[in-house]
Amino acid sequence: QVQLVESGGGLVQTGGSLRLSCVASGIIASINRMAWYRQAPGKQRELVASSTRAGSVNYAHSVKGRFTISRDDAKNTVYLQMVNLEPEDTAVYLCTMGVYYKTTYDAPRSDYLEVWGQGTLVTVSS
């Protein structure tokens, strides 16, 4: 009922920048938490940054000052601006959202679902 599609990944040199986007589609009433995670080869998935509808923002210590999460609720979109990238940032980046959605436009109430995207690969060369 709800799908997320990430974009913006790619290959960049150390010190470079990338901007990731993640768009939610479906009959969406509102979105609470939007977040970016990453998973490097052989490592556990880790939280990179999160943003709530109330305005709370949280970053992993390793990306503070270099990454910025932002959201456009009118477009059901979350962004991750990444600057001064390091080889250690190489990973698949996945977005997740807590979405209130409807199954049909005339449904009497919204359902809630935590949705994940497929991920976008970020590779930082040294």
mmCIF file of C-alpha atoms in Angstrom:
data_model
loop_
_atom_site.group_PDB
_atom_site.id
_atom_site.type_symbol
_atom_site.label_atom_id
_atom_site.label_comp_id
_atom_site.label_asym_id
_atom_site.label_seq_id
_atom_site.Cartn_x
_atom_site.Cartn_y
_atom_site.Cartn_z
ATOM 1 C CA GLN A 1 0.000 0.000 0.000
ATOM 2 C CA VAL A 2 2.953 2.300 0.646
ATOM 3 C CA GLN A 3 6.277 2.189 -1.133
ATOM 4 C CA LEU A 4 9.535 4.075 -0.619
ATOM 5 C CA VAL A 5 12.000 4.751 -3.397
ATOM 6 C CA GLU A 6 15.494 6.063 -2.670
ATOM 7 C CA SER A 7 17.744 7.827 -5.146
ATOM 8 C CA GLY A 8 20.937 9.843 -5.252
ATOM 9 C CA GLY A 9 23.558 7.259 -4.414
ATOM 10 C CA GLY A 10 26.715 6.799 -6.418
ATOM 11 C CA LEU A 11 30.486 6.844 -6.467
ATOM 12 C CA VAL A 12 32.262 9.865 -5.032
ATOM 13 C CA GLN A 13 35.786 10.675 -3.950
ATOM 14 C CA THR A 14 36.815 11.367 -0.371
ATOM 15 C CA GLY A 15 35.690 14.851 0.579
ATOM 16 C CA GLY A 16 32.874 14.840 -1.949
ATOM 17 C CA SER A 17 29.162 15.342 -1.465
ATOM 18 C CA LEU A 18 25.949 13.541 -2.291
ATOM 19 C CA ARG A 19 22.281 14.194 -1.661
ATOM 20 C CA LEU A 20 19.984 11.242 -1.128
ATOM 21 C CA SER A 21 16.230 11.408 -1.583
ATOM 22 C CA CYS A 22 13.472 9.052 -0.503
ATOM 23 C CA VAL A 23 9.891 9.452 -1.699
ATOM 24 C CA ALA A 24 6.854 7.687 -0.303
ATOM 25 C CA SER A 25 3.945 6.792 -2.557
ATOM 26 C CA GLY A 26 0.432 5.662 -1.728
ATOM 27 C CA ILE A 27 -2.648 7.240 -0.155
ATOM 28 C CA ILE A 28 -0.726 8.927 2.640
ATOM 29 C CA ALA A 29 -2.367 10.853 5.441
ATOM 30 C CA SER A 30 0.755 11.808 7.343
ATOM 31 C CA ILE A 31 4.237 10.619 8.164
ATOM 32 C CA ASN A 32 5.698 10.672 11.636
ATOM 33 C CA ARG A 33 9.275 9.462 11.783
ATOM 34 C CA MET A 34 11.549 9.565 8.743
ATOM 35 C CA ALA A 35 15.015 8.121 9.049
ATOM 36 C CA TRP A 36 18.081 7.018 7.162
ATOM 37 C CA TYR A 37 20.019 3.891 8.069
ATOM 38 C CA ARG A 38 23.067 2.392 6.431
ATOM 39 C CA GLN A 39 24.579 -1.035 6.188
ATOM 40 C CA ALA A 40 28.161 -1.603 5.163
ATOM 41 C CA PRO A 41 29.389 -5.028 4.009
ATOM 42 C CA GLY A 42 29.822 -7.352 6.967
ATOM 43 C CA LYS A 43 28.439 -4.819 9.435
ATOM 44 C CA GLN A 44 25.154 -4.332 11.222
ATOM 45 C CA ARG A 45 22.618 -1.812 10.033
ATOM 46 C CA GLU A 46 23.034 1.468 11.881
ATOM 47 C CA LEU A 47 20.978 4.605 12.278
ATOM 48 C CA VAL A 48 22.417 7.579 10.413
ATOM 49 C CA ALA A 49 19.817 10.265 11.061
ATOM 50 C CA SER A 50 16.161 10.585 11.978
ATOM 51 C CA SER A 51 13.511 13.260 11.978
ATOM 52 C CA THR A 52 10.083 13.328 13.579
ATOM 53 C CA ARG A 53 7.088 15.356 12.506
ATOM 54 C CA ALA A 54 7.330 17.209 15.804
ATOM 55 C CA GLY A 55 10.764 18.487 14.823
ATOM 56 C CA SER A 56 13.110 16.206 16.728
ATOM 57 C CA VAL A 57 16.293 15.395 14.816
ATOM 58 C CA ASN A 58 18.937 12.858 15.748
ATOM 59 C CA TYR A 59 22.291 11.964 14.190
ATOM 60 C CA ALA A 60 24.831 9.219 14.618
ATOM 61 C CA HIS A 61 27.970 10.569 16.245
ATOM 62 C CA SER A 62 30.065 9.625 13.226
ATOM 63 C CA VAL A 63 28.095 11.868 10.853
ATOM 64 C CA LYS A 64 27.357 14.893 13.034
ATOM 65 C CA GLY A 65 28.442 18.076 11.334
ATOM 66 C CA ARG A 66 28.734 16.372 7.944
ATOM 67 C CA PHE A 67 25.234 15.024 7.233
ATOM 68 C CA THR A 68 21.937 16.888 7.338
ATOM 69 C CA ILE A 69 18.505 15.290 7.290
ATOM 70 C CA SER A 70 15.566 17.310 6.050
ATOM 71 C CA ARG A 71 12.000 16.567 5.070
ATOM 72 C CA ASP A 72 9.266 17.914 2.863
ATOM 73 C CA ASP A 73 5.985 16.565 4.183
ATOM 74 C CA ALA A 74 4.030 18.075 1.314
ATOM 75 C CA LYS A 75 6.046 15.843 -1.023
ATOM 76 C CA ASN A 76 6.292 12.853 1.357
ATOM 77 C CA THR A 77 10.033 13.068 0.937
ATOM 78 C CA VAL A 78 13.084 12.893 3.155
ATOM 79 C CA TYR A 79 16.564 14.004 2.130
ATOM 80 C CA LEU A 80 20.043 13.308 3.405
ATOM 81 C CA GLN A 81 22.661 15.858 2.434
ATOM 82 C CA MET A 82 26.115 14.372 2.894
ATOM 83 C CA VAL A 83 29.282 16.457 2.687
ATOM 84 C CA ASN A 84 32.934 15.741 3.389
ATOM 85 C CA LEU A 85 32.350 12.054 2.699
ATOM 86 C CA GLU A 86 34.844 9.500 3.955
ATOM 87 C CA PRO A 87 35.557 5.926 2.801
ATOM 88 C CA GLU A 88 33.967 4.752 6.073
ATOM 89 C CA ASP A 89 30.662 6.159 4.817
ATOM 90 C CA THR A 90 30.544 3.532 2.068
ATOM 91 C CA ALA A 91 27.342 1.532 2.539
ATOM 92 C CA VAL A 92 23.867 0.875 1.276
ATOM 93 C CA TYR A 93 21.683 3.675 2.590
ATOM 94 C CA LEU A 94 18.079 2.820 3.379
ATOM 95 C CA CYS A 95 15.251 5.094 4.338
ATOM 96 C CA THR A 96 12.348 4.207 6.568
ATOM 97 C CA MET A 97 9.156 6.026 7.411
ATOM 98 C CA GLY A 98 6.322 5.597 9.884
ATOM 99 C CA VAL A 99 3.333 6.233 7.628
ATOM 100 C CA TYR A 100 -0.356 6.753 8.305
ATOM 101 C CA TYR A 101 -2.060 5.704 5.093
ATOM 102 C CA LYS A 102 -5.433 4.715 3.703
ATOM 103 C CA THR A 103 -6.253 1.667 1.646
ATOM 104 C CA THR A 104 -8.808 3.631 -0.369
ATOM 105 C CA TYR A 105 -9.524 7.347 -0.607
ATOM 106 C CA ASP A 106 -12.872 6.953 1.180
ATOM 107 C CA ALA A 107 -11.582 4.679 3.944
ATOM 108 C CA PRO A 108 -12.926 5.886 7.311
ATOM 109 C CA ARG A 109 -9.587 5.730 9.097
ATOM 110 C CA SER A 110 -5.880 5.502 8.471
ATOM 111 C CA ASP A 111 -3.679 2.509 9.135
ATOM 112 C CA TYR A 112 -0.076 2.720 10.316
ATOM 113 C CA LEU A 113 2.887 1.040 8.707
ATOM 114 C CA GLU A 114 6.659 1.258 9.086
ATOM 115 C CA VAL A 115 8.033 0.987 5.601
ATOM 116 C CA TRP A 116 11.563 0.477 4.278
ATOM 117 C CA GLY A 117 13.014 1.309 0.907
ATOM 118 C CA GLN A 118 15.270 -0.945 -1.137
ATOM 119 C CA GLY A 119 18.357 1.135 -0.514
ATOM 120 C CA THR A 120 20.808 3.139 -2.572
ATOM 121 C CA LEU A 121 24.519 2.415 -2.694
ATOM 122 C CA VAL A 122 27.012 5.081 -1.692
ATOM 123 C CA THR A 123 30.654 4.353 -2.447
ATOM 124 C CA VAL A 124 33.398 6.718 -1.308
ATOM 125 C CA SER A 125 36.794 6.117 -2.853
ATOM 126 C CA SER A 126 40.027 7.033 -1.084
#
